Amino acid sequence: MRVIFLIARDAWRHMLRDRVAVVGALLLLVLTVIAAATSHERQRDAMAQRERYQADVDQQFDAQPDRHPHRMVHYGQFVFRPLSPLAAFDSGIDAYTGTMIFLEGHRQNTANFGDARQSSSLLRFGQLTPAFVMQTLAPLLLVFLGFGLVARERAAGTLRILITQGVSGRQIAAGKALALLGAAAAVLLPAAMALFFLAFGDVQAMVSASLLTAGYTLWLAIWALGIVAVSTLCARPRDGLMALLAVWVTVVILLPRLGAAWADARAPLTTRFETDIAIARDLAAIGDSHRPDDPHFARFKADVLKRHGVTRLEDLPVNYRGLVAIEGERLTSALFNRYATASFERQAAQSATVDSLAWLAPTLAVRRLSMTLTQTDLPSYRRFVEQAEAYRYRLVQSLNQMQAEKVDYVNERKGAGPTRIAQSNWESIPDFVFDAEAPQTVIARAGQPAMVLLVWLLLAGGALAAAARTLDGRVSSAMRRARVPDTRSTEAAS
């Protein structure tokens, strides 16, 4: 072990003497701090803004004057998606999914006002977050720090000297790997500190921050071991640099983009225009309450009259129009939910396709792990949308129930009497409260990408061990070749 630490110490000393490496490391550390600070400030402002807007719209809804309940159905309500404590570390898909949903009767609206819709196209290259720095820039820094750790020794001739002094190739590789792992730890430290700062005071967030720190440790360790393995196998430092840059471009940039394109080709999503046309066609098929001769609502009317034992709508103990509104909302909501579920399932299929490529590009695994633990992934967004839709349905149906029970049918039909109900009815409707996902569910969902990273770490360790075993043999054979000319020259002289 002492030899390994001595080799690592020598490698650290060489890194500190390399001005380019030191400047690059300092720039990355500063960039991580800036990314963490700006992301935290952006998240804090966004959260305060959403909470303020939510309180305002809740107050405005409750303050509506005496009205007909159906007017309140169309007045609607807004709900804003709350941010998880760790969303500042990794914004995930939040920039593209929207933050607010308008809830109204007869319609199921999508979330609006995503950052990508309000910003320039540069946002699609990636927001400056600590996660982006760790996933994209940190591996590149490790490449420049470690590409010549072993290859430089071979080119300078010191590798042969070390082995002739009894140092094994495994010890050399282990020492160089330890040095680069130490550099990776220094790179990760500011990001880990930012994670725990964001999670402070929230037990669930602290658990997620701990697991996420472990995940990024695996990610950087994969790169550190892989870089040393490539440097061990390459004869010249520049060969190692070119090979590692090609790997970085392929794994970090190319494969994730190709994976997204492949997923879209395998499970393409319908456009909003196509979905609206299909929904309109199905709505016409299930029944239209505004058509007197509609078969479904004709049967519904007959069933209502029979159930109450009357022959006229005026004799019903409730407002028939309110009952029709309840039935119509039930039908349309079921249709909307069916299309929404199909859309989310296709998006989930796309995500699964991309995740399958994580066995070729661990970048996809660390991204999935990061978005899952920060709750900025597709399942977290879907949870918000489905809870918002469930609240919309309860809100609209409670207003329709008020119309059925508190508004006189004859007065409403003839316009001969009061049809408004008291403001206190709106105040009695509960506000929307988002129910966050249980910690064990989030952790379970993070298991698959974590397993992929573990496998990649084992592969990187195995590659380094294999490269280290070849080191002794390559140096020994080189030394034997170097002695052959000396023997021949001695024989010739004799």
CSV table of C-alpha atoms in Angstrom, one decimal, residues 265-443:
chain,number,residue,atom,x,y,z
A,265,ALA,CA,-38.8,6.9,-33.9
A,266,ARG,CA,-39.8,3.7,-32.0
A,267,ALA,CA,-42.7,5.3,-30.0
A,268,PRO,CA,-43.7,8.5,-31.8
A,269,LEU,CA,-46.0,10.9,-29.9
A,270,THR,CA,-49.1,12.2,-31.6
A,271,THR,CA,-49.2,16.0,-32.1
A,272,ARG,CA,-51.5,18.2,-30.1
A,273,PHE,CA,-53.5,18.9,-33.3
A,274,GLU,CA,-54.0,15.1,-34.0
A,275,THR,CA,-55.0,14.5,-30.4
A,276,ASP,CA,-57.6,17.3,-30.5
A,277,ILE,CA,-59.1,16.0,-33.7
A,278,ALA,CA,-59.3,12.5,-32.2
A,279,ILE,CA,-60.9,13.8,-29.0
A,280,ALA,CA,-63.4,15.8,-30.9
A,281,ARG,CA,-64.4,12.8,-32.9
A,282,ASP,CA,-64.8,10.6,-29.8
A,283,LEU,CA,-66.7,13.4,-28.0
A,284,ALA,CA,-69.3,13.4,-30.8
A,285,ALA,CA,-69.6,9.7,-30.5
A,286,ILE,CA,-70.2,9.4,-26.8
A,287,GLY,CA,-73.0,11.9,-26.6
A,288,ASP,CA,-73.8,15.6,-26.7
A,289,SER,CA,-76.0,17.0,-23.9
A,290,HIS,CA,-76.9,20.1,-26.0
A,291,ARG,CA,-78.7,18.0,-28.7
A,292,PRO,CA,-82.3,17.1,-27.7
A,293,ASP,CA,-82.2,14.0,-29.9
A,294,ASP,CA,-78.9,12.6,-28.6
A,295,PRO,CA,-79.4,8.9,-28.0
A,296,HIS,CA,-77.3,8.7,-24.8
A,297,PHE,CA,-78.8,11.7,-23.1
A,298,ALA,CA,-82.3,10.6,-24.2
A,299,ARG,CA,-81.8,7.4,-22.3
A,300,PHE,CA,-80.2,9.3,-19.4
A,301,LYS,CA,-83.3,11.5,-19.2
A,302,ALA,CA,-85.7,8.5,-19.3
A,303,ASP,CA,-83.6,6.8,-16.5
A,304,VAL,CA,-83.7,9.9,-14.3
A,305,LEU,CA,-87.5,10.3,-14.7
A,306,LYS,CA,-88.1,6.6,-14.0
A,307,ARG,CA,-85.7,6.5,-11.0
A,308,HIS,CA,-87.6,9.4,-9.3
A,309,GLY,CA,-91.1,8.2,-10.4
A,310,VAL,CA,-92.1,11.3,-12.3
A,311,THR,CA,-93.0,12.1,-15.9
A,312,ARG,CA,-91.8,15.7,-16.1
A,313,LEU,CA,-88.5,17.3,-15.5
A,314,GLU,CA,-90.2,20.1,-13.5
A,315,ASP,CA,-91.3,17.5,-11.0
A,316,LEU,CA,-87.8,16.2,-10.2
A,317,PRO,CA,-86.5,17.0,-6.7
A,318,VAL,CA,-83.3,18.2,-8.3
A,319,ASN,CA,-82.3,20.4,-11.2
A,320,TYR,CA,-82.1,18.2,-14.3
A,321,ARG,CA,-79.6,20.5,-15.9
A,322,GLY,CA,-77.2,19.9,-13.1
A,323,LEU,CA,-77.6,16.2,-13.5
A,324,VAL,CA,-76.8,16.5,-17.2
A,325,ALA,CA,-73.7,18.5,-16.4
A,326,ILE,CA,-72.6,15.8,-13.9
A,327,GLU,CA,-73.1,13.1,-16.5
A,328,GLY,CA,-71.5,15.1,-19.3
A,329,GLU,CA,-68.4,15.8,-17.2
A,330,ARG,CA,-68.1,12.1,-16.2
A,331,LEU,CA,-68.1,11.1,-19.9
A,332,THR,CA,-65.7,13.7,-21.1
A,333,SER,CA,-63.3,13.3,-18.2
A,334,ALA,CA,-63.1,9.6,-18.8
A,335,LEU,CA,-62.3,10.3,-22.4
A,336,PHE,CA,-59.7,12.9,-21.5
A,337,ASN,CA,-58.1,10.5,-19.0
A,338,ARG,CA,-57.9,7.8,-21.6
A,339,TYR,CA,-56.0,10.0,-24.0
A,340,ALA,CA,-53.7,11.4,-21.3
A,341,THR,CA,-52.9,7.9,-20.0
A,342,ALA,CA,-52.0,6.8,-23.5
A,343,SER,CA,-49.8,9.8,-24.0
A,344,PHE,CA,-48.0,9.2,-20.7
A,345,GLU,CA,-47.5,5.6,-21.5
A,346,ARG,CA,-45.9,6.4,-24.8
A,347,GLN,CA,-43.6,8.9,-23.1
A,348,ALA,CA,-42.8,6.2,-20.6
A,349,ALA,CA,-42.0,3.8,-23.4
A,350,GLN,CA,-39.6,6.4,-24.9
A,351,SER,CA,-37.9,6.8,-21.5
A,352,ALA,CA,-37.5,3.1,-21.3
A,353,THR,CA,-36.0,3.0,-24.7
A,354,VAL,CA,-33.5,5.6,-23.8
A,355,ASP,CA,-32.7,3.9,-20.5
A,356,SER,CA,-31.9,0.7,-22.3
A,357,LEU,CA,-29.0,2.5,-24.0
A,358,ALA,CA,-27.5,3.2,-20.6
A,359,TRP,CA,-25.6,-0.1,-20.9
A,360,LEU,CA,-23.8,1.6,-23.8
A,361,ALA,CA,-23.6,5.1,-22.3
A,362,PRO,CA,-23.6,5.4,-18.5
A,363,THR,CA,-24.4,9.1,-19.0
A,364,LEU,CA,-28.0,8.1,-19.5
A,365,ALA,CA,-27.9,6.2,-16.2
A,366,VAL,CA,-26.5,9.0,-14.1
A,367,ARG,CA,-29.0,11.4,-15.7
A,368,ARG,CA,-31.9,9.1,-14.9
A,369,LEU,CA,-30.7,8.7,-11.4
A,370,SER,CA,-30.2,12.4,-10.9
A,371,MET,CA,-33.7,13.4,-12.2
A,372,THR,CA,-35.3,10.6,-10.2
A,373,LEU,CA,-33.8,11.6,-6.9
A,374,THR,CA,-34.4,15.3,-7.5
A,375,GLN,CA,-38.0,14.5,-8.6
A,376,THR,CA,-37.7,16.3,-11.9
A,377,ASP,CA,-38.4,13.3,-14.0
A,378,LEU,CA,-41.4,12.2,-16.0
A,379,PRO,CA,-43.1,10.2,-13.3
A,380,SER,CA,-42.9,13.1,-10.9
A,381,TYR,CA,-44.5,15.4,-13.5
A,382,ARG,CA,-47.1,12.9,-14.3
A,383,ARG,CA,-48.0,12.7,-10.6
A,384,PHE,CA,-48.6,16.4,-10.6
A,385,VAL,CA,-50.7,16.4,-13.7
A,386,GLU,CA,-52.9,13.5,-12.6
A,387,GLN,CA,-53.4,15.1,-9.1
A,388,ALA,CA,-54.4,18.3,-10.8
A,389,GLU,CA,-56.8,16.5,-13.1
A,390,ALA,CA,-58.4,14.7,-10.1
A,391,TYR,CA,-58.8,18.0,-8.3
A,392,ARG,CA,-60.3,19.5,-11.5
A,393,TYR,CA,-62.9,16.7,-11.7
A,394,ARG,CA,-63.8,17.1,-8.0
A,395,LEU,CA,-64.1,20.9,-8.3
A,396,VAL,CA,-66.3,20.8,-11.4
A,397,GLN,CA,-68.5,18.0,-10.2
A,398,SER,CA,-69.0,19.8,-6.8
A,399,LEU,CA,-70.1,22.9,-8.7
A,400,ASN,CA,-72.4,20.7,-10.9
A,401,GLN,CA,-73.8,19.1,-7.8
A,402,MET,CA,-74.5,22.6,-6.4
A,403,GLN,CA,-76.4,23.4,-9.6
A,404,ALA,CA,-78.4,20.2,-9.3
A,405,GLU,CA,-79.3,20.7,-5.6
A,406,LYS,CA,-79.4,24.5,-5.1
A,407,VAL,CA,-80.7,26.0,-8.3
A,408,ASP,CA,-84.3,25.7,-9.2
A,409,TYR,CA,-84.9,24.0,-12.6
A,410,VAL,CA,-88.0,26.0,-13.5
A,411,ASN,CA,-86.4,29.4,-12.6
A,412,GLU,CA,-83.3,28.5,-14.5
A,413,ARG,CA,-85.1,27.3,-17.7
A,414,LYS,CA,-87.5,30.3,-17.8
A,415,GLY,CA,-85.2,32.9,-16.3
A,416,ALA,CA,-88.0,33.9,-14.0
A,417,GLY,CA,-86.3,33.7,-10.6
A,418,PRO,CA,-83.0,33.7,-8.8
A,419,THR,CA,-80.4,31.3,-10.1
A,420,ARG,CA,-77.4,32.5,-8.2
A,421,ILE,CA,-76.1,30.8,-5.0
A,422,ALA,CA,-74.1,32.3,-2.2
A,423,GLN,CA,-70.4,33.1,-2.3
A,424,SER,CA,-69.9,30.8,0.8
A,425,ASN,CA,-70.3,27.8,-1.5
A,426,TRP,CA,-67.0,28.6,-3.3
A,427,GLU,CA,-65.2,29.2,0.0
A,428,SER,CA,-66.2,25.7,1.1
A,429,ILE,CA,-64.3,24.0,-1.8
A,430,PRO,CA,-60.9,22.8,-0.6
A,431,ASP,CA,-57.8,24.3,-2.2
A,432,PHE,CA,-55.4,22.2,-4.3
A,433,VAL,CA,-52.6,20.5,-2.3
A,434,PHE,CA,-50.0,18.5,-4.1
A,435,ASP,CA,-49.1,15.2,-2.5
A,436,ALA,CA,-45.4,14.4,-3.0
A,437,GLU,CA,-44.2,10.9,-3.8
A,438,ALA,CA,-43.3,8.7,-1.0
A,439,PRO,CA,-39.5,8.4,-0.4
A,440,GLN,CA,-39.4,4.6,-0.7
A,441,THR,CA,-41.1,4.9,-4.2
A,442,VAL,CA,-38.5,7.4,-5.4
A,443,ILE,CA,-35.7,5.3,-4.1
